[in-house]
XYZ file of C-alpha atoms in Angstrom:
678
model
C 0.000 0.000 0.000
C 1.393 3.372 -0.995
C 1.453 5.878 1.845
C 0.831 9.561 1.120
C 3.789 11.938 1.081
C 3.863 13.675 4.506
C 5.035 16.934 2.959
C 2.146 16.875 0.505
C -0.267 16.180 3.363
C 1.143 19.219 5.184
C 0.671 21.373 2.092
C -2.982 20.318 1.932
C -3.468 21.158 5.595
C -1.614 24.450 5.144
C -3.974 25.406 2.302
C -6.936 24.891 4.614
C -5.262 26.952 7.332
C -4.539 29.770 4.881
C -8.193 29.787 3.879
C -9.260 29.879 7.540
C -6.831 32.706 8.369
C -7.811 34.770 5.336
C -11.526 34.333 6.010
C -11.085 35.409 9.627
C -9.030 38.468 8.687
C -11.573 39.623 6.121
C -14.383 39.159 8.647
C -12.458 41.356 11.077
C -12.604 44.201 8.568
C -16.339 44.396 9.222
C -16.145 43.793 12.977
C -12.638 44.384 14.433
C -13.875 43.535 17.939
C -15.045 40.004 17.058
C -13.057 38.022 19.618
C -14.092 34.701 18.094
C -12.525 35.601 14.753
C -9.436 36.996 16.482
C -8.966 33.702 18.318
C -9.561 31.729 15.097
C -6.866 33.687 13.234
C -4.430 33.264 16.125
C -5.083 29.516 16.294
C -4.542 29.229 12.550
C -1.191 31.022 12.750
C -0.160 28.969 15.776
C -1.034 25.681 14.074
C 0.750 26.711 10.889
C 3.891 27.552 12.848
C 3.894 24.285 14.767
C 3.083 22.083 11.782
C 5.672 23.858 9.630
C 8.400 23.202 12.169
C 7.289 19.578 12.509
C 7.604 18.954 8.748
C 10.917 20.784 8.319
C 9.633 24.133 7.004
C 11.896 26.106 9.327
C 11.731 29.373 7.359
C 7.941 29.207 7.421
C 7.864 28.507 11.166
C 10.252 31.381 11.935
C 8.340 33.874 9.794
C 4.940 32.778 11.067
C 6.168 33.141 14.641
C 6.505 36.902 14.130
C 2.999 37.131 12.662
C 1.627 35.095 15.545
C 3.350 37.349 18.087
C 1.952 40.443 16.414
C -1.566 39.043 16.357
C -1.219 37.861 19.941
C -1.220 41.544 20.908
C -4.606 41.871 19.243
C -5.823 38.812 21.114
C -4.693 40.317 24.422
C -6.273 43.713 23.548
C -2.855 45.374 23.443
C -3.415 46.490 19.854
C -6.559 46.899 17.729
C -7.306 44.854 14.599
C -6.739 47.878 12.379
C -7.153 47.854 8.618
C -3.404 48.394 8.232
C -2.619 45.407 10.451
C -5.056 43.150 8.597
C -3.588 44.217 5.235
C -0.088 43.519 6.582
C -1.043 40.030 7.808
C -2.736 39.269 4.469
C 0.448 40.263 2.633
C 2.455 38.162 5.087
C 0.150 35.220 4.378
C 1.020 35.434 0.679
C 4.678 35.194 1.698
C 3.873 32.135 3.845
C 2.252 30.467 0.833
C 5.431 31.033 -1.147
C 7.473 29.493 1.693
C 5.210 26.439 1.641
C 5.395 25.955 -2.135
C 9.109 26.751 -2.557
C 10.821 26.238 0.824
C 14.288 26.348 -0.766
C 13.791 29.763 -2.393
C 15.693 32.771 -1.029
C 12.847 34.965 0.206
C 14.521 36.400 3.277
C 14.733 39.991 1.973
C 11.063 40.029 1.038
C 10.174 38.577 4.430
C 12.094 41.301 6.272
C 10.176 43.999 4.398
C 6.864 42.363 5.298
C 7.840 41.970 8.958
C 8.846 45.625 9.114
C 5.447 46.556 7.722
C 3.771 44.232 10.224
C 5.644 45.658 13.210
C 4.866 49.176 12.051
C 1.155 48.320 11.832
C 1.208 46.870 15.342
C 3.241 49.796 16.672
C 0.936 52.393 15.164
C -2.095 50.739 16.675
C -0.507 49.472 19.872
C -1.899 50.643 23.156
C -4.380 49.697 25.809
C -7.878 48.884 24.728
C -9.253 51.110 27.546
C -8.773 54.789 28.199
C -5.893 55.951 30.453
C -8.430 57.105 33.060
C -10.148 53.752 33.150
C -6.747 52.085 33.334
C -5.797 54.196 36.348
C -9.015 53.311 38.114
C -8.835 49.599 37.334
C -7.779 47.207 40.117
C -4.041 46.743 40.167
C -2.908 43.142 39.660
C -0.478 43.623 42.552
C -3.416 42.982 44.896
C -2.580 39.329 44.660
C 0.684 38.179 46.186
C 3.664 38.198 43.854
C 5.569 35.066 42.927
C 4.510 31.653 41.595
C 1.045 30.211 42.020
C -0.220 26.702 42.537
C -2.820 25.560 40.001
C -5.045 22.515 40.160
C -5.897 21.211 36.684
C -8.289 18.425 35.749
C -8.362 17.327 32.083
C -10.057 14.570 30.107
C -9.746 14.384 26.337
C -12.247 12.775 23.912
C -11.791 9.071 23.321
C -10.997 9.608 19.630
C -8.372 12.297 20.223
C -5.411 10.119 19.198
C -7.150 9.020 16.001
C -7.471 12.725 15.151
C -3.716 13.252 15.506
C -3.441 14.798 18.989
C -0.787 13.428 21.356
C -1.913 13.825 25.004
C 1.656 13.363 26.244
C 2.648 16.416 24.263
C 0.131 18.491 26.229
C 1.552 17.181 29.505
C 5.091 17.998 28.358
C 4.011 21.573 27.607
C 2.587 21.864 31.126
C 5.908 20.611 32.578
C 7.711 23.406 30.740
C 5.626 25.995 32.619
C 6.955 25.034 36.074
C 7.002 22.290 38.697
C 4.402 19.733 37.681
C 2.949 16.681 39.441
C 0.700 14.485 37.289
C -1.692 11.805 38.466
C -3.528 9.582 35.970
C -7.225 8.837 36.474
C -7.786 5.209 35.469
C -11.340 4.672 36.677
C -12.754 4.847 33.132
C -10.560 2.090 31.684
C -12.882 -0.769 30.582
C -12.276 -4.497 30.907
C -9.743 -6.026 28.574
C -12.450 -7.657 26.449
C -14.095 -4.274 25.794
C -10.881 -2.254 25.521
C -10.365 -0.315 22.293
C -6.587 0.144 21.919
C -7.054 3.198 19.674
C -9.256 5.051 22.187
C -8.144 7.166 25.136
C -9.677 6.115 28.463
C -7.369 8.019 30.844
C -7.810 11.456 32.416
C -5.285 13.433 34.434
C -5.079 15.566 37.556
C -2.181 17.988 37.500
C -0.699 20.046 40.306
C 1.285 22.899 38.719
C 3.441 25.513 40.421
C 4.350 28.291 37.987
C 4.855 32.024 37.755
C 3.092 32.055 34.372
C -0.391 33.597 34.072
C -3.583 31.619 33.533
C -3.610 32.524 29.835
C -0.364 30.578 29.266
C -1.946 27.483 30.804
C -5.048 27.864 28.636
C -2.869 28.254 25.528
C -1.606 24.688 26.038
C -5.149 23.443 25.355
C -6.089 26.069 22.754
C -6.651 23.541 19.953
C -8.537 20.885 21.911
C -10.386 23.015 24.460
C -13.712 22.876 22.617
C -13.861 19.078 22.653
C -12.507 18.207 26.106
C -13.353 18.413 29.780
C -11.027 20.984 31.336
C -11.037 22.628 34.730
C -8.317 25.068 35.807
C -8.472 26.326 39.395
C -5.963 28.466 41.256
C -5.291 26.588 44.486
C -3.091 29.120 46.237
C -0.516 31.806 45.691
C 2.975 31.122 47.010
C 4.460 34.290 48.481
C 8.083 35.229 47.909
C 8.218 37.931 50.602
C 6.760 38.331 54.124
C 3.099 39.162 53.878
C 0.987 41.636 55.775
C -1.222 40.465 58.622
C -4.117 38.369 57.359
C -7.613 39.836 57.669
C -8.582 37.164 60.217
C -5.636 38.019 62.441
C -6.460 41.701 62.172
C -9.997 41.002 63.321
C -8.765 39.026 66.287
C -6.457 41.867 67.332
C -9.347 44.261 67.273
C -8.279 46.348 64.293
C -10.704 47.045 61.483
C -9.944 45.068 58.304
C -9.213 47.147 55.227
C -11.425 46.558 52.219
C -9.727 44.216 49.780
C -9.882 44.888 46.028
C -12.148 42.457 44.265
C -10.273 39.908 42.261
C -11.148 39.670 38.594
C -14.088 37.410 37.952
C -11.969 35.319 35.653
C -9.525 34.493 38.448
C -12.308 33.383 40.773
C -14.230 31.270 38.325
C -12.569 28.052 37.160
C -12.435 27.323 33.483
C -14.709 24.352 32.948
C -15.562 22.923 29.571
C -17.390 19.685 30.240
C -18.722 17.967 27.165
C -22.351 16.851 27.359
C -23.131 13.210 27.892
C -22.464 11.130 24.835
C -20.541 13.901 23.107
C -17.391 11.875 22.677
C -19.234 9.184 20.777
C -20.997 11.709 18.609
C -17.771 13.545 17.982
C -16.131 10.320 16.946
C -18.953 9.565 14.538
C -18.683 13.034 13.033
C -14.943 12.719 12.596
C -15.379 9.354 10.941
C -17.869 10.803 8.474
C -15.334 13.185 6.930
C -12.449 11.667 5.015
C -9.914 13.694 3.059
C -9.458 12.201 -0.407
C -7.082 13.607 -3.054
C -8.898 15.054 -6.048
C -6.947 12.796 -8.387
C -8.467 9.698 -6.807
C -11.964 11.078 -7.341
C -11.122 11.696 -10.992
C -9.819 8.144 -11.315
C -12.944 6.755 -9.654
C -15.102 8.832 -11.993
C -13.282 7.321 -14.977
C -13.976 3.819 -13.637
C -17.650 4.651 -13.156
C -17.746 5.950 -16.713
C -16.287 2.691 -18.003
C -18.864 0.790 -15.958
C -21.692 2.825 -17.521
C -20.343 1.980 -20.990
C -20.064 -1.734 -20.108
C -23.597 -1.673 -18.692
C -24.847 -0.158 -21.938
C -23.245 -3.018 -23.875
C -24.766 -5.558 -21.485
C -28.219 -4.012 -21.917
C -27.827 -4.214 -25.683
C -26.897 -7.897 -25.522
C -29.725 -8.681 -23.097
C -32.221 -6.889 -25.320
C -31.367 -9.149 -28.249
C -31.448 -12.302 -26.121
C -34.412 -14.468 -25.130
C -32.726 -15.472 -21.844
C -34.924 -14.120 -19.029
C -32.171 -14.548 -16.437
C -29.749 -12.488 -18.521
C -32.319 -9.709 -18.816
C -32.899 -9.785 -15.060
C -29.175 -9.498 -14.344
C -28.908 -6.712 -16.916
C -31.677 -4.752 -15.208
C -29.999 -5.162 -11.803
C -26.641 -4.018 -13.175
C -28.330 -1.059 -14.870
C -30.000 -0.032 -11.618
C -26.846 -0.406 -9.550
C -24.635 1.374 -12.058
C -27.165 4.214 -12.183
C -27.123 4.543 -8.397
C -23.324 4.385 -8.366
C -23.160 7.044 -11.065
C -25.495 9.334 -9.135
C -23.503 8.806 -5.918
C -20.257 9.549 -7.726
C -21.707 12.699 -9.212
C -22.656 13.887 -5.718
C -19.114 13.193 -4.479
C -17.718 15.453 -7.178
C -20.150 18.259 -6.393
C -18.877 21.044 -4.152
C -20.638 24.212 -2.952
C -19.896 27.191 -5.140
C -18.952 29.071 -1.990
C -15.491 27.550 -2.531
C -15.294 29.668 -5.674
C -16.990 32.767 -4.295
C -14.821 32.739 -1.172
C -11.714 33.440 -3.238
C -13.039 36.825 -4.295
C -13.275 38.302 -0.811
C -9.515 38.759 -0.760
C -9.463 39.914 -4.389
C -12.072 42.622 -3.741
C -10.155 43.762 -0.642
C -6.900 44.081 -2.609
C -8.573 45.793 -5.588
C -10.260 48.323 -3.333
C -6.905 49.261 -1.775
C -5.187 49.344 -5.157
C -7.775 51.551 -6.885
C -8.649 53.693 -3.882
C -12.338 52.854 -4.331
C -14.809 51.617 -1.749
C -16.056 48.220 -2.925
C -18.224 45.709 -1.106
C -18.783 42.081 -2.086
C -22.175 40.399 -1.659
C -22.743 36.735 -2.525
C -26.007 34.878 -3.094
C -26.685 31.178 -3.661
C -23.382 30.019 -2.139
C -24.855 26.577 -1.403
C -25.437 25.833 -5.101
C -23.374 22.751 -5.906
C -21.252 22.371 -9.031
C -18.783 19.774 -10.283
C -15.348 20.444 -8.801
C -13.812 20.428 -12.294
C -16.145 23.269 -13.275
C -15.125 25.212 -10.161
C -11.440 24.842 -10.992
C -11.826 25.933 -14.604
C -14.129 28.854 -13.786
C -11.762 30.493 -11.307
C -9.493 32.318 -13.790
C -12.279 33.632 -16.095
C -14.230 34.938 -13.115
C -11.164 36.662 -11.673
C -10.817 38.605 -14.926
C -14.513 39.511 -14.987
C -14.479 40.720 -11.379
C -11.339 42.786 -11.989
C -12.961 44.381 -15.033
C -16.100 45.188 -13.047
C -14.014 46.889 -10.346
C -11.898 48.828 -12.855
C -14.400 49.698 -15.637
C -17.709 49.458 -13.783
C -17.367 50.822 -10.238
C -16.821 54.585 -10.146
C -14.600 56.460 -7.728
C -16.108 57.572 -4.440
C -16.379 61.193 -5.634
C -18.106 60.171 -8.879
C -20.607 57.976 -7.042
C -21.510 60.713 -4.541
C -21.907 63.219 -7.384
C -24.262 60.773 -9.137
C -26.365 60.362 -5.988
C -25.139 56.819 -5.301
C -23.768 55.330 -2.077
C -20.064 55.979 -1.617
C -19.274 52.252 -1.677
C -19.790 50.326 -4.878
C -21.168 46.780 -4.799
C -20.099 43.644 -6.615
C -22.635 40.826 -6.376
C -21.846 37.204 -7.173
C -25.076 35.263 -7.680
C -25.435 31.540 -8.355
C -28.628 29.665 -9.161
C -29.365 26.258 -10.623
C -31.662 25.804 -13.591
C -32.121 22.211 -14.731
C -28.771 20.724 -15.676
C -27.045 24.131 -15.752
C -25.872 26.625 -13.185
C -26.019 30.346 -13.885
C -23.431 32.611 -12.292
C -24.002 36.360 -12.466
C -21.349 39.016 -11.803
C -23.327 42.199 -11.120
C -22.015 45.665 -10.353
C -23.862 48.905 -9.617
C -21.379 51.060 -11.504
C -21.541 53.312 -14.525
C -22.656 50.670 -17.017
C -21.296 50.099 -20.525
C -21.056 53.029 -22.937
C -22.562 51.578 -26.103
C -21.422 54.483 -28.270
C -17.840 53.954 -27.215
C -18.132 50.212 -27.904
C -19.523 50.886 -31.380
C -16.881 53.551 -32.146
C -14.077 51.239 -31.033
C -15.462 48.333 -33.071
C -15.758 50.503 -36.183
C -12.224 51.853 -35.676
C -10.861 48.311 -35.485
C -12.857 47.207 -38.537
C -14.932 44.704 -36.600
C -18.192 46.102 -37.945
C -18.996 48.412 -40.880
C -19.998 52.011 -40.060
C -23.647 52.448 -39.003
C -24.251 48.686 -39.063
C -27.624 47.585 -37.682
C -27.010 45.439 -34.591
C -29.045 44.233 -31.666
C -27.980 45.222 -28.164
C -26.743 41.692 -27.400
C -24.730 41.542 -30.644
C -23.132 44.865 -29.740
C -22.234 43.579 -26.281
C -20.654 40.454 -27.729
C -18.095 42.678 -29.501
C -16.437 43.147 -26.125
C -15.232 39.549 -26.371
C -13.375 40.124 -29.646
C -9.580 39.658 -29.410
C -7.771 42.893 -28.629
C -10.948 44.841 -27.924
C -10.899 47.336 -25.033
C -12.736 50.572 -24.317
C -10.413 51.605 -21.482
C -9.083 55.130 -21.962
C -5.846 54.324 -20.178
C -3.895 51.184 -19.390
C -3.826 50.196 -15.718
C -2.522 47.256 -13.748
C -6.022 45.779 -13.907
C -7.101 46.159 -17.531
C -6.894 48.215 -20.691
C -4.634 46.144 -22.913
C -7.440 44.332 -24.732
C -6.254 40.961 -23.492
C -8.481 38.667 -21.524
C -12.149 38.984 -22.471
C -11.704 36.840 -25.576
C -9.885 34.285 -23.432
C -12.744 34.421 -20.920
C -15.262 33.597 -23.637
C -13.143 30.726 -24.973
C -12.769 29.313 -21.463
C -16.519 29.453 -20.849
C -17.290 27.880 -24.217
C -14.743 25.150 -23.493
C -16.994 24.267 -20.552
C -19.935 24.040 -22.991
C -21.272 27.257 -21.484
C -22.456 30.646 -22.681
C -21.750 34.201 -21.566
C -24.080 37.183 -21.962
C -23.890 40.833 -20.925
C -26.713 43.210 -20.070
C -26.078 46.770 -18.982
C -28.061 49.850 -17.975
C -26.185 53.180 -18.273
C -25.623 54.714 -14.878
C -26.969 51.680 -13.005
C -24.512 48.879 -13.676
C -23.950 45.695 -15.644
C -24.708 41.980 -15.383
C -22.403 39.319 -16.821
C -24.200 35.951 -16.812
C -22.348 32.670 -17.246
C -24.435 29.566 -17.932
C -22.399 26.402 -17.266
C -23.307 22.688 -17.114
C -23.343 21.301 -13.585
C -20.957 18.513 -14.532
C -18.434 17.709 -17.236
C -18.227 13.951 -16.682
C -21.567 12.265 -17.440
C -24.583 13.896 -19.048
C -27.959 12.830 -20.343
C -27.939 12.968 -24.126
C -30.313 12.542 -27.040
C -28.973 10.017 -29.520
C -29.654 10.904 -33.181
C -28.624 9.540 -36.558
C -27.466 11.674 -39.473
C -26.694 9.615 -42.565
C -24.716 6.613 -41.369
C -23.272 8.422 -38.340
C -24.578 8.632 -34.778
C -24.359 11.802 -32.696
C -25.311 12.979 -29.193
C -27.118 16.230 -28.383
C -26.962 17.292 -24.681
C -30.478 16.726 -23.392
C -30.392 19.863 -21.223
C -30.311 21.974 -24.411
C -33.187 20.157 -26.160
C -36.556 21.939 -26.082
C -38.674 19.747 -28.350
C -38.622 17.513 -31.410
C -40.700 18.043 -34.576
C -41.211 16.182 -37.809
C -40.068 17.896 -41.004
C -42.507 16.897 -43.696
C -41.306 16.629 -47.313
C -43.474 19.676 -48.208
C -41.886 21.820 -45.471
C -38.483 20.533 -46.513
C -39.013 21.663 -50.102
C -40.424 25.066 -49.089
C -37.417 25.832 -46.892
C -34.664 24.781 -49.287
C -33.503 28.357 -49.864
C -34.258 29.900 -46.476
C -33.905 27.158 -43.814
C -36.645 28.482 -41.527
C -39.418 26.583 -39.806
C -42.575 28.103 -38.394
C -42.960 27.280 -34.717
C -45.975 28.735 -32.911
C -46.096 31.948 -34.961
C -42.329 32.476 -34.850
C -39.610 31.641 -37.344
C -36.787 29.428 -36.084
C -33.679 28.915 -38.246
C -32.445 25.376 -38.655
C -29.291 23.639 -39.806
C -29.292 20.526 -41.970
C -26.678 18.396 -40.239
C -26.538 16.131 -43.265
C -25.205 19.050 -45.335
C -23.003 20.378 -42.526
C -21.295 16.986 -42.111
C -21.288 16.307 -45.894
C -22.541 12.753 -45.445
C -23.261 12.301 -49.165
C -26.445 10.399 -48.340
C -30.043 11.050 -49.341
C -32.361 12.296 -46.596
C -34.818 9.944 -44.940
C -38.463 10.374 -45.997
C -39.475 11.552 -42.516
C -36.739 13.818 -41.172
C -36.880 15.234 -37.659
C -36.050 18.694 -36.308
C -34.550 18.901 -32.822
C -35.065 22.391 -31.371
C -32.142 23.363 -29.140
C -31.582 26.560 -27.183
C -28.969 28.462 -25.219
C -30.738 31.143 -23.242
C -33.139 33.027 -25.488
C -31.601 31.848 -28.767
C -33.168 28.836 -30.513
C -32.035 26.805 -33.500
C -33.331 23.605 -35.127
C -31.108 20.677 -36.079
C -32.407 18.490 -38.931
C -31.565 14.808 -38.373
C -32.614 11.601 -40.108
C -33.670 9.673 -37.001
C -34.091 10.182 -33.255
C -32.849 7.013 -31.562
C -33.542 7.913 -27.906
C -31.933 9.094 -24.697
C -28.479 7.907 -23.692
C -26.300 8.174 -20.592
C -23.279 9.867 -22.109
C -19.802 9.470 -20.643
C -17.848 12.390 -22.076
C -14.441 11.680 -23.554
C -12.184 14.562 -24.554
C -11.265 15.106 -28.172
C -7.651 14.645 -29.188
C -5.348 17.622 -29.724
C -5.662 17.111 -33.472
C -9.367 17.977 -33.256
C -9.186 21.079 -31.035
C -9.913 23.319 -34.003
C -13.142 21.423 -34.811
C -15.744 23.584 -33.090
C -18.805 21.545 -34.080
C -18.072 18.845 -31.484
C -17.343 19.178 -27.761
C -16.350 15.572 -27.128
C -17.128 11.936 -27.863
C -18.652 8.925 -26.155
C -18.640 5.159 -26.598
C -21.933 3.422 -27.338
C -23.102 0.022 -26.195
C -21.974 -1.655 -29.426
C -18.470 -0.234 -29.037
C -18.861 2.422 -31.724
C -18.012 6.099 -31.132
C -20.598 8.889 -31.212
C -19.573 12.544 -31.357
C -21.186 15.036 -28.954
C -22.470 18.169 -30.667
C -21.327 21.564 -29.382
C -24.700 23.240 -28.867
C -23.236 26.710 -28.287
C -21.367 26.699 -31.579
C -24.338 25.325 -33.531
C -26.713 27.950 -32.110
C -24.236 30.695 -32.980
C -23.910 29.281 -36.502
C -27.686 29.163 -36.889
C -28.086 32.745 -35.696
C -25.349 33.893 -38.085
C -27.103 32.082 -40.917
C -30.369 33.796 -39.954
C -28.681 37.211 -39.909
C -27.201 36.603 -43.367
C -30.613 35.667 -44.781
C -32.294 38.684 -43.229
C -29.604 40.956 -44.667
C -30.097 39.431 -48.116
C -33.845 40.086 -47.896
């Protein structure tokens, strides 16, 4: 059995920690006093430092230590979570990522600059969280005797703590480092040998600790397991290092009036107790067992195997259909049912919430706002919509470019927005919603909108359209996706070079998706991406054209009609069909594929659509629906835009999958040409 590379495992864990730290920092921008987020960021930095040192990332551990120390001041209310500090920690996090990916690289100079910026941010904001007057009036800690204190600690960890990677002996060693420590094991919960689980922890501990460290240092030992354990920390007594004044009881006996004693802080009087409810350990163990980290490559491999099984099942169904053996048909039906359930389960495993994609843009919006000097807020909707993980990965780069364009071109400066009667802060909305087998993602801004006259003038200047050409609003908007097209008046770090929007469109179309723009001057723009939920297995409509078999994605099919010989003859020159008082252009696939065969007497028209655009595809025969396992085309066929992939049928033959987006665009172009000729 091949064991995973420990360094690679650490990199996976580090990625999760970076995401946790970044999310907490961005949340603090909205509420700098959120102690829960402050603690979460500190724990993330502390874990990253410890894990980095454990796996040999010494440079990472040393650098992270400084960030942790700086943020510890925020945790102890010695410095506020200022915007400058958060920006400095975010920049430092980028440096940590580089240290994780390339630990051998010489990044010391860059790290020193970042640490100087971090220390400056902490220094500028350092200071007590209360006013000087309140500080003067607060009880002085000297009320308690100076010197070490004796602490009584009772701890019991969950039974599954070792399975989760926590070493209890390590916690005890950390307590020993704080001072003189006496440890007594509680063995009353150890079961009989027959019922003993060697992987579970059945022992608790009572610790007597003498230390001059504060309570917070003791609590920090348990910072990562405190939520799941039973822990009680009680100060037993203070050990004086100098002769003490007469005790209040002695003063009373001698007849003198006792002086009022300053009240000790409530935290010092109340023990820290975090007792888990009954049965929590078992539940926690069940929850931990439910979540298993699996590399994405293994899921892809499993998906390939499921795809092969679906193809084999299709062949088995074909053989059983031509056989008179009842038992063979029964087995074929069982295999078909099981393979269908396995396919559906596998599809669910590959689906991830789109919040994993949307979450990346919180940091991007923060950085863009600082870079442009604009006030920009991000609002997300439909984060729980689930999409295939492969779609998420391939959508990230196109969406980054679209969001950057919206911030640069769309959102106005603060002065311009106030002059226009708008709120000072611009808004970028990321909206996701599912519709059938597709998911629609909308990037919406409330900026200045798109200047159509400037788009037209730029297109005419570049020779993309003739002067004064008649175009619909959507056709005009699609010019933005032409290579080299840009309406920016000046080149910035974000946009203006005319590179990117054409790549965005190609990337979306490579996912068998569409992209549309709508804009209202002075109110903003919407960029809508319509993408299939999955790229692995789809429901398809199997059709025959000549001697060849093809697959049309079923999610794009609206209806099927019969093309009578009379309608076929009437439409020879125009290729239009009347559908409920509207004309729909259609494409004769037999002519497009140059089959060289005569048409069947009763041809069929499959009406397909992408959004509001509809086109008919004339085929010779509709065979039926088919579970389509998508296979990528070879590099030699990348320039063939009519097909988006291929699949293997039950008889072992290959059927090509039609690219609906390209065919609809071709049909609309054909319609425009005919209308121009008229």
